[in-house]
Amino acid sequence: MLDVAVIEDPAAAEVSLDPIRRRILAALAEPGSAAALAARLGLARQKVNYHLKELERHGLVELAEERRKGNVTERVYRATAASYVISPAVLAAVSPDPARAPDQLSARWLLALGSRLVQEVGTLLTGAARAQRRVASFGIDAEVRFASAADRTAFADGLAEAVAGLVARYHDESAPGGRSHRVVVGLHQIPAAPATPDTAVAPAADAAPDAGPGQENAR
C-alpha cells in the first residue's frame, strides 16, 4: 500500500468522490471482504460489491487475498493507498496558471502555486511508484506568530532576500547533466477553526473581506 496516491484520471476522481465509495476507501485502510464491509458500514452486501468493483476498476482498491470458505471463495480487498490526493490535472483546462498573473502579494497566486506543486509532485510520485524509486524532494513546515503586520512584511522581505541569494548561489544554467528543481515558499494566515454559536465572535481587523488582486495579503 502506498502512503499517498495521486489521482490524475478524471473518471477515477469522479469515482472517489462518491460518498459511499469514500466510506469504503476509508474502511479499507485495513483489508476486508464485501461481507465484512457491509456489516461495518451498515450497507447491503450487493451494494458494497458493486462499489468495490468500480473502485477496483479505477485502481483505488486491489485484491489482497482470496479465502476459501466451504464452497465459497471470499475476496478480500484493501485500498491501494493510505490517503489520496486529486491532482489539478483532473481539471487541466481550468486549473490555475501561476504564469498568468504573478504577484507575490496575491493569495490567488499562492493558490495557483500550490495547485502546480500538487500537479508536478503528483506526476513525480506516480512515475516513481511505477519505477519503484523515491522522489528527491525537500520541504519545510513552520508556524510563526507575528506581533504586527509590519513584522509580517519585514519577515516576508527577509525570506525573499534569503531565497533569492540561495538561488543565485547554486543555480547553474550550463551544468552538464544538471536537473532543474522548483522552489516554492509560501506565507499565509492559518484559518481559524469553524466557530460554534457559543464561540462566534466578530472577525479581527486583519481578516477583512477579500480584496482585489494583489491586495489579499498586503494588509
Tab-separated table of C-alpha atoms in Angstrom:
chain	number	residue	atom	x	y	z
A	1	MET	CA	0.000	0.000	0.000
A	2	LEU	CA	1.260	3.455	-0.920
A	3	ASP	CA	1.356	6.202	1.685
A	4	VAL	CA	-0.191	8.699	-0.743
A	5	ALA	CA	-1.643	8.094	-4.211
A	6	VAL	CA	-2.328	10.915	-6.640
A	7	ILE	CA	-5.484	10.612	-8.739
A	8	GLU	CA	-4.858	12.066	-12.192
A	9	ASP	CA	-7.638	10.355	-14.149
A	10	PRO	CA	-10.956	12.305	-14.205
A	11	ALA	CA	-13.013	9.089	-14.140
A	12	ALA	CA	-11.128	7.815	-11.086
A	13	ALA	CA	-11.594	11.193	-9.390
A	14	GLU	CA	-15.338	11.028	-10.015
A	15	VAL	CA	-15.489	7.515	-8.580
A	16	SER	CA	-13.549	8.518	-5.459
A	17	LEU	CA	-15.874	11.442	-4.689
A	18	ASP	CA	-18.976	9.277	-4.296
A	19	PRO	CA	-19.920	9.402	-0.559
A	20	ILE	CA	-20.361	5.628	-0.182
A	21	ARG	CA	-17.110	4.893	-2.013
A	22	ARG	CA	-15.263	7.357	0.204
A	23	ARG	CA	-16.509	5.424	3.244
A	24	ILE	CA	-15.424	2.140	1.676
A	25	LEU	CA	-11.961	3.525	0.874
A	26	ALA	CA	-11.545	4.743	4.449
A	27	ALA	CA	-12.661	1.366	5.814
A	28	LEU	CA	-10.222	-0.465	3.544
A	29	ALA	CA	-7.208	1.025	5.275
A	30	GLU	CA	-7.414	-2.467	6.773
A	31	PRO	CA	-8.214	-5.334	4.344
A	32	GLY	CA	-11.801	-6.512	4.336
A	33	SER	CA	-14.325	-8.517	2.365
A	34	ALA	CA	-17.621	-7.255	0.964
A	35	ALA	CA	-19.485	-9.050	3.751
A	36	ALA	CA	-17.303	-7.502	6.464
A	37	LEU	CA	-17.605	-4.038	4.919
A	38	ALA	CA	-21.373	-4.375	4.602
A	39	ALA	CA	-21.686	-5.206	8.287
A	40	ARG	CA	-19.295	-2.446	9.349
A	41	LEU	CA	-20.886	0.272	7.206
A	42	GLY	CA	-24.489	-0.819	7.537
A	43	LEU	CA	-24.957	-1.375	3.793
A	44	ALA	CA	-26.327	-4.201	1.683
A	45	ARG	CA	-23.629	-6.619	0.550
A	46	GLN	CA	-24.748	-6.332	-3.092
A	47	LYS	CA	-24.308	-2.561	-2.960
A	48	VAL	CA	-20.838	-2.904	-1.424
A	49	ASN	CA	-19.868	-5.418	-4.130
A	50	TYR	CA	-20.942	-3.005	-6.839
A	51	HIS	CA	-18.910	-0.124	-5.416
A	52	LEU	CA	-15.888	-2.361	-4.824
A	53	LYS	CA	-15.865	-3.352	-8.493
A	54	GLU	CA	-15.931	0.304	-9.536
A	55	LEU	CA	-13.139	1.204	-7.141
A	56	GLU	CA	-11.065	-1.763	-8.323
A	57	ARG	CA	-11.661	-0.887	-11.980
A	58	HIS	CA	-10.118	2.551	-11.390
A	59	GLY	CA	-7.175	1.296	-9.327
A	60	LEU	CA	-8.330	2.655	-5.978
A	61	VAL	CA	-8.638	-0.755	-4.305
A	62	GLU	CA	-6.940	-4.055	-5.035
A	63	LEU	CA	-7.372	-7.712	-4.218
A	64	ALA	CA	-5.381	-8.571	-1.094
A	65	GLU	CA	-6.202	-12.272	-0.897
A	66	GLU	CA	-8.825	-14.928	-1.558
A	67	ARG	CA	-10.140	-17.095	1.265
A	68	ARG	CA	-11.893	-20.385	0.770
A	69	LYS	CA	-14.948	-20.835	2.999
A	70	GLY	CA	-16.653	-24.130	2.205
A	71	ASN	CA	-17.857	-23.888	-1.371
A	72	VAL	CA	-17.457	-20.121	-1.463
A	73	THR	CA	-14.353	-18.064	-2.247
A	74	GLU	CA	-14.255	-14.810	-0.294
A	75	ARG	CA	-12.371	-11.940	-1.909
A	76	VAL	CA	-10.564	-9.636	0.498
A	77	TYR	CA	-9.758	-6.109	-0.702
A	78	ARG	CA	-7.569	-3.291	0.506
A	79	ALA	CA	-7.115	0.322	-0.528
A	80	THR	CA	-4.154	0.939	-2.816
A	81	ALA	CA	-3.064	3.882	-0.631
A	82	ALA	CA	-3.467	5.178	2.896
A	83	SER	CA	-4.615	8.527	1.511
A	84	TYR	CA	-5.463	10.068	-1.850
A	85	VAL	CA	-4.959	13.457	-3.463
A	86	ILE	CA	-6.855	14.557	-6.564
A	87	SER	CA	-4.426	16.304	-8.903
A	88	PRO	CA	-5.382	19.634	-10.502
A	89	ALA	CA	-4.562	17.807	-13.763
A	90	VAL	CA	-8.078	16.353	-13.486
A	91	LEU	CA	-9.334	19.851	-14.390
A	92	ALA	CA	-6.354	20.778	-16.545
A	93	ALA	CA	-8.329	23.069	-18.850
A	94	VAL	CA	-9.449	25.268	-15.966
A	95	SER	CA	-6.682	24.777	-13.383
A	96	PRO	CA	-4.957	27.982	-12.170
A	97	ASP	CA	-1.794	29.017	-14.005
A	98	PRO	CA	0.868	30.776	-11.887
A	99	ALA	CA	2.298	32.378	-15.025
A	100	ARG	CA	-0.974	34.140	-15.770
A	101	ALA	CA	-0.661	36.890	-13.139
A	102	PRO	CA	2.429	36.511	-10.916
A	103	ASP	CA	2.011	38.626	-7.796
A	104	GLN	CA	3.797	37.799	-4.533
A	105	LEU	CA	1.105	39.578	-2.506
A	106	SER	CA	-1.813	37.739	-4.080
A	107	ALA	CA	-3.460	34.863	-2.217
A	108	ARG	CA	-4.870	33.687	-5.553
A	109	TRP	CA	-1.353	33.443	-6.978
A	110	LEU	CA	-0.226	31.495	-3.895
A	111	LEU	CA	-3.110	29.104	-4.516
A	112	ALA	CA	-2.033	28.731	-8.154
A	113	LEU	CA	1.497	27.887	-6.988
A	114	GLY	CA	0.084	25.271	-4.639
A	115	SER	CA	-2.011	23.796	-7.434
A	116	ARG	CA	1.051	23.490	-9.671
A	117	LEU	CA	3.005	21.952	-6.787
A	118	VAL	CA	0.383	19.230	-6.302
A	119	GLN	CA	0.272	18.524	-10.025
A	120	GLU	CA	4.033	18.337	-10.539
A	121	VAL	CA	4.832	16.367	-7.386
A	122	GLY	CA	1.895	14.087	-8.106
A	123	THR	CA	3.306	13.299	-11.547
A	124	LEU	CA	6.697	12.558	-9.986
A	125	LEU	CA	5.145	10.285	-7.349
A	126	THR	CA	3.163	8.352	-9.935
A	127	GLY	CA	6.251	7.772	-12.084
A	128	ALA	CA	8.404	6.887	-9.089
A	129	ALA	CA	5.854	4.363	-7.849
A	130	ARG	CA	5.874	2.613	-11.214
A	131	ALA	CA	9.678	2.532	-11.243
A	132	GLN	CA	9.803	1.613	-7.527
A	133	ARG	CA	12.012	4.583	-6.787
A	134	ARG	CA	11.872	7.512	-4.389
A	135	VAL	CA	11.337	11.139	-5.344
A	136	ALA	CA	14.129	13.517	-4.330
A	137	SER	CA	12.365	16.344	-2.538
A	138	PHE	CA	12.610	18.638	0.456
A	139	GLY	CA	10.002	20.501	2.474
A	140	ILE	CA	9.799	22.868	5.428
A	141	ASP	CA	6.696	23.370	7.535
A	142	ALA	CA	6.795	26.013	10.240
A	143	GLU	CA	4.404	28.271	12.123
A	144	VAL	CA	5.170	31.852	13.097
A	145	ARG	CA	3.005	34.320	15.020
A	146	PHE	CA	3.605	37.970	14.124
A	147	ALA	CA	3.056	40.784	16.572
A	148	SER	CA	2.075	43.180	13.772
A	149	ALA	CA	1.512	43.481	10.040
A	150	ALA	CA	4.798	45.384	9.843
A	151	ASP	CA	6.660	42.392	11.314
A	152	ARG	CA	4.972	40.125	8.783
A	153	THR	CA	6.094	42.374	5.929
A	154	ALA	CA	9.664	42.504	7.259
A	155	PHE	CA	9.703	38.708	7.584
A	156	ALA	CA	8.455	38.256	4.004
A	157	ASP	CA	11.101	40.678	2.712
A	158	GLY	CA	13.874	38.860	4.593
A	159	LEU	CA	12.654	35.476	3.411
A	160	ALA	CA	12.515	36.625	-0.213
A	161	GLU	CA	16.042	38.031	0.035
A	162	ALA	CA	17.402	34.821	1.592
A	163	VAL	CA	15.810	32.585	-1.055
A	164	ALA	CA	16.970	34.834	-3.891
A	165	GLY	CA	20.512	34.673	-2.529
A	166	LEU	CA	20.488	30.880	-2.318
A	167	VAL	CA	19.083	30.548	-5.831
A	168	ALA	CA	21.729	32.896	-7.210
A	169	ARG	CA	24.476	30.955	-5.427
A	170	TYR	CA	23.513	27.478	-6.622
A	171	HIS	CA	21.727	27.963	-9.949
A	172	ASP	CA	23.910	26.767	-12.842
A	173	GLU	CA	22.192	27.039	-16.203
A	174	SER	CA	25.057	25.325	-18.062
A	175	ALA	CA	25.817	22.456	-15.643
A	176	PRO	CA	26.265	19.196	-17.642
A	177	GLY	CA	23.639	16.711	-16.516
A	178	GLY	CA	22.102	19.243	-14.158
A	179	ARG	CA	18.448	18.869	-13.131
A	180	SER	CA	16.042	21.761	-12.706
A	181	HIS	CA	14.172	21.958	-9.413
A	182	ARG	CA	11.217	24.093	-8.336
A	183	VAL	CA	11.453	26.193	-5.166
A	184	VAL	CA	8.134	27.330	-3.707
A	185	VAL	CA	7.877	29.289	-0.456
A	186	GLY	CA	4.539	30.488	0.816
A	187	LEU	CA	3.259	32.512	3.732
A	188	HIS	CA	-0.389	32.666	4.723
A	189	GLN	CA	-2.546	33.149	7.765
A	190	ILE	CA	-3.802	29.931	9.367
A	191	PRO	CA	-7.593	29.773	9.018
A	192	ALA	CA	-9.470	29.851	12.300
A	193	ALA	CA	-11.427	26.800	13.395
A	194	PRO	CA	-15.131	26.950	12.453
A	195	ALA	CA	-16.986	28.891	15.110
A	196	THR	CA	-19.921	27.407	17.010
A	197	PRO	CA	-22.904	29.561	18.048
A	198	ASP	CA	-21.462	29.732	21.588
A	199	THR	CA	-17.990	30.835	20.467
A	200	ALA	CA	-18.744	33.019	17.451
A	201	VAL	CA	-17.052	36.427	17.614
A	202	ALA	CA	-16.637	39.312	15.241
A	203	PRO	CA	-13.764	38.910	12.707
A	204	ALA	CA	-10.438	40.513	13.501
A	205	ALA	CA	-9.404	43.623	11.619
A	206	ASP	CA	-6.735	41.661	9.740
A	207	ALA	CA	-9.368	39.242	8.402
A	208	ALA	CA	-11.187	41.784	6.271
A	209	PRO	CA	-13.267	40.694	3.256
A	210	ASP	CA	-11.365	39.610	0.173
A	211	ALA	CA	-9.663	42.498	-1.612
A	212	GLY	CA	-8.769	42.879	-5.244
A	213	PRO	CA	-5.911	41.029	-6.971
A	214	GLY	CA	-2.546	41.758	-5.431
A	215	GLN	CA	-4.012	43.026	-2.172
A	216	GLU	CA	-5.169	39.890	-0.336
A	217	ASN	CA	-2.014	39.510	1.780
A	218	ALA	CA	-0.849	43.107	1.678
A	219	ARG	CA	-2.543	44.023	4.949
